[in-house]
CSV table of C-alpha atoms in Angstrom, one decimal:
chain,number,residue,atom,x,y,z
A,182,MET,CA,15.5,-5.6,-9.1
A,183,GLN,CA,19.0,-6.8,-8.3
A,184,ARG,CA,19.0,-4.5,-5.3
A,185,ALA,CA,15.5,-5.7,-4.2
A,186,LEU,CA,16.8,-9.3,-4.4
A,187,ILE,CA,19.7,-8.3,-2.1
A,188,GLU,CA,17.2,-6.9,0.4
A,189,ALA,CA,15.1,-10.1,0.1
A,190,GLU,CA,18.3,-12.2,0.9
A,191,LYS,CA,18.9,-10.1,4.0
A,192,ALA,CA,15.5,-11.1,5.2
A,193,ILE,CA,16.5,-14.8,5.2
A,194,ALA,CA,19.2,-14.2,7.8
A,195,GLN,CA,16.5,-12.8,10.1
A,196,GLU,CA,14.2,-15.8,9.4
A,197,GLU,CA,11.8,-13.5,7.6
A,198,VAL,CA,10.0,-14.5,4.4
A,199,PRO,CA,12.4,-13.2,1.7
A,200,ILE,CA,10.7,-10.3,0.0
A,201,GLY,CA,12.6,-7.2,-0.8
A,202,ALA,CA,11.6,-3.7,-2.1
A,203,VAL,CA,13.3,-0.6,-3.2
A,204,ILE,CA,12.2,2.8,-4.3
A,205,VAL,CA,14.2,4.7,-6.9
A,206,ASP,CA,13.9,8.3,-8.1
A,207,ALA,CA,12.9,7.8,-11.7
A,208,LEU,CA,14.5,11.1,-12.8
A,209,THR,CA,17.9,10.7,-11.2
A,210,GLY,CA,18.1,6.9,-10.9
A,211,GLU,CA,19.1,7.4,-7.3
A,212,LEU,CA,18.0,4.9,-4.6
A,213,VAL,CA,15.6,6.5,-2.2
A,214,ALA,CA,14.8,3.7,0.2
A,215,VAL,CA,15.2,-0.1,0.7
A,216,ALA,CA,13.3,-2.5,2.9
A,217,HIS,CA,12.5,-6.2,3.4
A,218,ASN,CA,9.7,-8.0,5.0
A,219,GLU,CA,9.9,-7.7,8.8
A,220,MET,CA,6.7,-9.3,9.9
A,221,GLU,CA,8.3,-11.8,12.3
A,222,GLY,CA,10.8,-9.4,13.9
A,223,GLN,CA,8.3,-6.7,14.4
A,224,LYS,CA,5.4,-9.0,15.2
A,225,ASP,CA,3.4,-6.8,12.9
A,226,PRO,CA,1.3,-8.2,10.1
A,227,THR,CA,1.5,-4.9,8.2
A,228,ALA,CA,5.4,-4.9,8.1
A,229,HIS,CA,5.5,-5.9,4.5
A,230,ALA,CA,8.5,-4.8,2.4
A,231,GLU,CA,6.4,-2.4,0.3
A,232,LEU,CA,4.7,-0.6,3.2
A,233,LEU,CA,8.1,-0.2,5.0
A,234,VAL,CA,9.9,1.1,1.9
A,235,ILE,CA,7.1,3.6,1.2
A,236,GLN,CA,7.2,4.8,4.8
A,237,LYS,CA,11.0,5.1,4.6
A,238,ALA,CA,10.9,6.9,1.3
A,239,CYS,CA,8.2,9.4,2.6
A,240,ALA,CA,10.4,10.1,5.7
A,241,GLU,CA,13.5,10.4,3.5
A,242,THR,CA,11.9,12.9,1.1
A,243,GLY,CA,9.5,14.6,3.5
A,244,GLN,CA,6.8,14.0,1.0
A,245,GLY,CA,3.6,12.0,1.1
A,246,ARG,CA,3.5,11.6,-2.6
A,247,LEU,CA,6.3,9.9,-4.6
A,248,SER,CA,5.1,10.7,-8.1
A,249,ASN,CA,8.6,10.8,-9.5
A,250,CYS,CA,9.6,7.5,-8.1
A,251,ASP,CA,9.3,3.8,-9.1
A,252,ILE,CA,9.0,0.8,-6.8
A,253,TYR,CA,10.7,-2.6,-7.4
A,254,VAL,CA,9.4,-5.5,-5.4
A,255,THR,CA,10.5,-9.2,-5.6
A,256,LEU,CA,6.9,-10.4,-5.3
A,257,GLU,CA,3.5,-9.3,-6.7
A,258,PRO,CA,2.1,-6.9,-4.0
A,259,CYS,CA,-0.8,-8.0,-1.8
A,260,PRO,CA,-4.0,-5.9,-1.8
A,261,MET,CA,-2.8,-3.8,1.2
A,262,CYS,CA,0.5,-3.0,-0.5
A,263,ALA,CA,-1.0,-2.4,-3.9
A,264,GLN,CA,-3.4,0.2,-2.4
A,265,ALA,CA,-0.5,1.8,-0.5
A,266,ILE,CA,1.4,2.1,-3.8
A,267,SER,CA,-1.6,3.8,-5.3
A,268,PHE,CA,-1.9,6.2,-2.3
A,269,ALA,CA,1.8,7.0,-2.6
A,270,ARG,CA,1.3,8.0,-6.2
A,271,LEU,CA,4.3,5.9,-7.3
A,272,ARG,CA,4.9,6.1,-11.0
A,273,ARG,CA,5.7,2.5,-11.9
A,274,LEU,CA,5.5,-0.8,-10.1
A,275,TYR,CA,8.1,-3.4,-11.2
A,276,PHE,CA,7.6,-6.8,-9.6
A,277,GLY,CA,9.3,-10.2,-9.8
A,278,ALA,CA,7.3,-13.3,-9.1
A,279,TYR,CA,3.6,-13.5,-9.5
A,280,ASP,CA,1.6,-14.4,-6.4
A,281,ILE,CA,-1.4,-16.5,-7.4
A,282,LYS,CA,-2.6,-17.0,-3.7
A,283,GLY,CA,-1.9,-13.6,-2.1
A,284,GLY,CA,-1.4,-11.1,-4.9
A,285,GLY,CA,-3.6,-8.1,-5.3
A,286,VAL,CA,-2.5,-6.7,-8.6
A,287,ASN,CA,-3.0,-9.5,-11.2
A,288,HIS,CA,-4.9,-11.7,-8.8
A,289,GLY,CA,-7.5,-11.6,-6.0
A,290,ALA,CA,-8.9,-8.1,-5.3
A,291,ARG,CA,-7.0,-6.6,-8.4
A,292,ILE,CA,-6.8,-3.3,-6.6
A,293,PHE,CA,-5.9,-1.2,-9.7
A,294,ASN,CA,-8.9,-2.5,-11.6
A,295,ALA,CA,-11.4,-1.0,-9.0
A,296,THR,CA,-13.1,2.1,-10.4
A,297,SER,CA,-12.5,3.8,-7.1
A,298,CYS,CA,-8.7,3.5,-7.5
A,299,HIS,CA,-7.6,7.1,-8.1
A,300,HIS,CA,-4.0,6.5,-9.1
A,301,ILE,CA,-2.9,3.5,-11.1
A,302,PRO,CA,0.8,3.0,-11.6
A,303,GLU,CA,2.2,1.5,-14.7
A,304,VAL,CA,2.7,-2.2,-13.8
A,305,ILE,CA,5.5,-4.4,-15.2
A,306,GLY,CA,5.5,-7.9,-13.7
A,307,GLY,CA,7.8,-10.9,-14.1
A,308,ILE,CA,11.1,-9.0,-13.8
A,309,GLU,CA,13.8,-11.6,-12.7
A,310,GLU,CA,10.8,-13.8,-12.0
A,311,HIS,CA,12.7,-17.0,-11.6
A,312,ALA,CA,15.3,-15.6,-9.1
A,313,CYS,CA,12.6,-13.9,-7.1
A,314,ALA,CA,10.4,-17.0,-6.9
A,315,LYS,CA,13.4,-19.3,-6.2
A,316,LEU,CA,14.3,-17.4,-3.1
A,317,LEU,CA,10.7,-18.0,-1.7
A,318,THR,CA,10.4,-21.7,-2.7
A,319,ASP,CA,13.9,-22.4,-1.3
A,320,PHE,CA,13.0,-20.6,2.0
A,321,PHE,CA,9.7,-22.5,2.5
A,322,GLU,CA,11.3,-25.9,1.5
A,323,LYS,CA,13.9,-25.4,4.2
A,324,LYS,CA,11.2,-24.5,6.7
A,325,ARG,CA,9.5,-27.9,6.2
B,48,MET,CA,-17.4,3.8,18.9
B,49,GLN,CA,-17.6,6.8,21.3
B,50,ARG,CA,-13.9,6.3,22.0
B,51,ALA,CA,-13.1,6.2,18.3
B,52,LEU,CA,-15.1,9.4,17.8
B,53,ILE,CA,-12.9,11.1,20.5
B,54,GLU,CA,-9.8,10.0,18.6
B,55,ALA,CA,-11.3,11.4,15.4
B,56,GLU,CA,-11.9,14.7,17.1
B,57,LYS,CA,-8.3,14.8,18.2
B,58,ALA,CA,-7.2,14.6,14.6
B,59,ILE,CA,-9.1,17.9,13.8
B,60,ALA,CA,-6.9,19.8,16.2
B,61,GLN,CA,-3.9,18.6,14.1
B,62,GLU,CA,-5.6,19.5,10.8
B,63,GLU,CA,-5.8,15.8,10.0
B,64,VAL,CA,-8.9,14.3,8.4
B,65,PRO,CA,-11.0,13.2,11.4
B,66,ILE,CA,-11.0,9.4,11.4
B,67,GLY,CA,-10.4,7.5,14.6
B,68,ALA,CA,-9.9,3.8,15.4
B,69,VAL,CA,-9.6,1.8,18.6
B,70,ILE,CA,-8.8,-1.9,19.3
B,71,VAL,CA,-10.5,-3.6,22.2
B,72,ASP,CA,-9.8,-7.0,23.8
B,73,ALA,CA,-13.1,-8.7,23.1
B,74,LEU,CA,-12.8,-11.0,26.1
B,75,THR,CA,-12.0,-8.4,28.8
B,76,GLY,CA,-13.4,-5.3,27.2
B,77,GLU,CA,-10.1,-3.5,27.8
B,78,LEU,CA,-8.8,-0.9,25.4
B,79,VAL,CA,-5.7,-2.2,23.7
B,80,ALA,CA,-4.8,0.8,21.4
B,81,VAL,CA,-6.2,4.0,20.0
B,82,ALA,CA,-5.1,6.0,16.9
B,83,HIS,CA,-6.3,8.6,14.5
B,84,ASN,CA,-5.3,9.5,11.0
B,85,GLU,CA,-1.9,11.1,10.8
B,86,MET,CA,-1.3,11.3,7.1
B,87,GLU,CA,-0.5,15.0,7.1
B,88,GLY,CA,1.7,15.1,10.2
B,89,GLN,CA,3.7,12.1,9.2
B,90,LYS,CA,3.7,12.9,5.5
B,91,ASP,CA,2.9,9.3,5.0
B,92,PRO,CA,0.0,8.1,2.9
B,93,THR,CA,-0.1,4.8,4.8
B,94,ALA,CA,-0.7,6.5,8.2
B,95,HIS,CA,-4.4,5.7,8.3
B,96,ALA,CA,-6.0,5.3,11.7
B,97,GLU,CA,-6.6,1.6,11.2
B,98,LEU,CA,-2.9,0.7,10.2
B,99,LEU,CA,-1.6,2.8,13.1
B,100,VAL,CA,-3.9,1.2,15.7
B,101,ILE,CA,-3.1,-2.3,14.4
B,102,GLN,CA,0.7,-1.5,14.6
B,103,LYS,CA,0.2,-0.1,18.2
B,104,ALA,CA,-1.9,-3.1,19.3
B,105,CYS,CA,0.7,-5.5,18.0
B,106,ALA,CA,3.5,-3.6,19.7
B,107,GLU,CA,1.4,-3.5,22.9
B,108,THR,CA,0.6,-7.2,23.0
B,109,GLY,CA,3.8,-8.5,21.4
B,110,GLN,CA,1.6,-10.5,19.0
B,111,GLY,CA,1.1,-10.3,15.2
B,112,ARG,CA,-2.3,-11.8,15.5
B,113,LEU,CA,-5.1,-10.1,17.4
B,114,SER,CA,-7.7,-12.9,17.2
B,115,ASN,CA,-9.3,-12.0,20.5
B,116,CYS,CA,-9.7,-8.3,19.6
B,117,ASP,CA,-12.3,-6.2,17.8
B,118,ILE,CA,-11.6,-2.9,15.9
B,119,TYR,CA,-13.9,0.1,15.9
B,120,VAL,CA,-13.3,2.7,13.1
B,121,THR,CA,-15.3,5.8,12.4
B,122,LEU,CA,-15.2,5.3,8.6
B,123,GLU,CA,-15.5,2.2,6.4
B,124,PRO,CA,-11.9,1.1,5.9
B,125,CYS,CA,-10.1,1.5,2.5
B,126,PRO,CA,-8.8,-1.6,0.7
B,127,MET,CA,-5.3,-1.2,2.3
B,128,CYS,CA,-6.8,-1.1,5.9
B,129,ALA,CA,-9.4,-3.8,5.2
B,130,GLN,CA,-6.6,-6.2,4.1
B,131,ALA,CA,-4.5,-5.2,7.2
B,132,ILE,CA,-7.5,-6.0,9.4
B,133,SER,CA,-7.7,-9.4,7.7
B,134,PHE,CA,-3.9,-10.0,8.2
B,135,ALA,CA,-4.2,-9.0,11.9
B,136,ARG,CA,-6.9,-11.7,12.3
B,137,LEU,CA,-9.2,-9.2,14.1
B,138,ARG,CA,-12.4,-10.9,15.2
B,139,ARG,CA,-14.9,-8.1,14.4
B,140,LEU,CA,-14.9,-4.9,12.5
B,141,TYR,CA,-17.3,-2.2,13.6
B,142,PHE,CA,-17.4,0.9,11.5
B,143,GLY,CA,-19.3,4.2,11.5
B,144,ALA,CA,-19.9,6.0,8.2
B,145,TYR,CA,-20.0,4.2,4.9
B,146,ASP,CA,-17.4,5.4,2.3
B,147,ILE,CA,-18.8,5.1,-1.2
B,148,LYS,CA,-15.8,6.6,-2.9
B,149,GLY,CA,-12.9,5.1,-0.9
B,150,GLY,CA,-14.2,2.2,1.0
B,151,GLY,CA,-12.9,-1.3,0.4
B,152,VAL,CA,-15.3,-3.4,2.5
B,153,ASN,CA,-18.8,-2.7,1.2
B,154,HIS,CA,-17.5,-0.7,-1.8
B,155,GLY,CA,-14.7,-0.8,-4.4
B,156,ALA,CA,-12.3,-3.7,-4.2
B,157,ARG,CA,-14.5,-5.4,-1.5
B,158,ILE,CA,-11.5,-7.0,0.1
B,159,PHE,CA,-13.3,-9.6,2.2
B,160,ASN,CA,-15.2,-10.9,-0.8
B,161,ALA,CA,-12.0,-12.0,-2.6
B,162,THR,CA,-11.6,-15.8,-2.6
B,163,SER,CA,-7.9,-15.2,-1.7
B,164,CYS,CA,-8.9,-13.4,1.6
B,165,HIS,CA,-7.9,-16.0,4.3
B,166,HIS,CA,-9.5,-14.3,7.3
B,167,ILE,CA,-12.8,-12.5,7.1
B,168,PRO,CA,-13.8,-10.6,10.3
B,169,GLU,CA,-17.4,-10.2,11.2
B,170,VAL,CA,-18.4,-6.8,9.9
B,171,ILE,CA,-21.0,-4.4,11.5
B,172,GLY,CA,-21.3,-1.1,9.6
B,173,GLY,CA,-23.3,2.0,10.3
B,174,ILE,CA,-22.6,2.3,14.1
B,175,GLU,CA,-23.0,5.9,15.1
B,176,GLU,CA,-23.1,6.6,11.4
B,177,HIS,CA,-24.5,10.1,11.6
B,178,ALA,CA,-22.0,11.4,14.2
B,179,CYS,CA,-19.0,9.8,12.3
B,180,ALA,CA,-20.1,11.2,8.9
B,181,LYS,CA,-20.8,14.6,10.4
B,182,LEU,CA,-17.3,15.0,11.7
B,183,LEU,CA,-16.0,14.4,8.2
B,184,THR,CA,-18.5,16.6,6.3
B,185,ASP,CA,-18.0,19.5,8.8
B,186,PHE,CA,-14.2,19.2,8.4
B,187,PHE,CA,-14.3,19.3,4.7
B,188,GLU,CA,-16.8,22.2,4.6
B,189,LYS,CA,-14.5,24.3,6.8
B,190,LYS,CA,-11.6,23.5,4.5
B,191,ARG,CA,-13.3,25.0,1.5
């Protein structure tokens, strides 16, 4: 999660909402891909850190399924990203801050609770929660 | 929807599941972007027709919001794509076949019904339903 926080901090320099994500090979511990939110720069509402890191990890490994990998994200994924995590067959999802308004794991559409969700990763939320949330609150306070 | 069906047919030649999507400027009627499912070729589980067409339309227009545009898809979008359609602020979603197993609009996570879903497009399902569904059933029958 420290590495995901570093990615999130990089986003700030680009005036992007600070959300970072990394994918790690769970067997070797090696870093497979890193990404941060790029919605502003790419003018693309789908350029969330999680989608980008999954796309990078698939390109890196040449595989559409990342069953031996875990994803770390600084914020609870939205429904779009939660579904992408399921499609990518990621083994575990570790996330930092909870997202009451936009989250799709513990909140809102609760993607993994749908009976039609074929792959449900193990979910561990609240990792480095304070640091992950502080990056976001500081960012939006400065924006005001 | 005819144009989306043509896109879906293109997918077959590439041994991709035949799902096509187009985005149209609702004011001028002009085609903004077209795409089909590219999950196999890209080895990317997020390379659904809808995500690809949204990404192309945003790149084409230089805008992250497509409020004046409508999307046509041959199959009911999954939860990932339904959420992306909401994020892109698309005005209307027209889709062909209903997807009982994987759909996220009328089935499963029912993305647009979540109270946390900020933008809900107008949804018209069942357009050219038979032709859209037949492409898929024929494709999977041949696969067996």
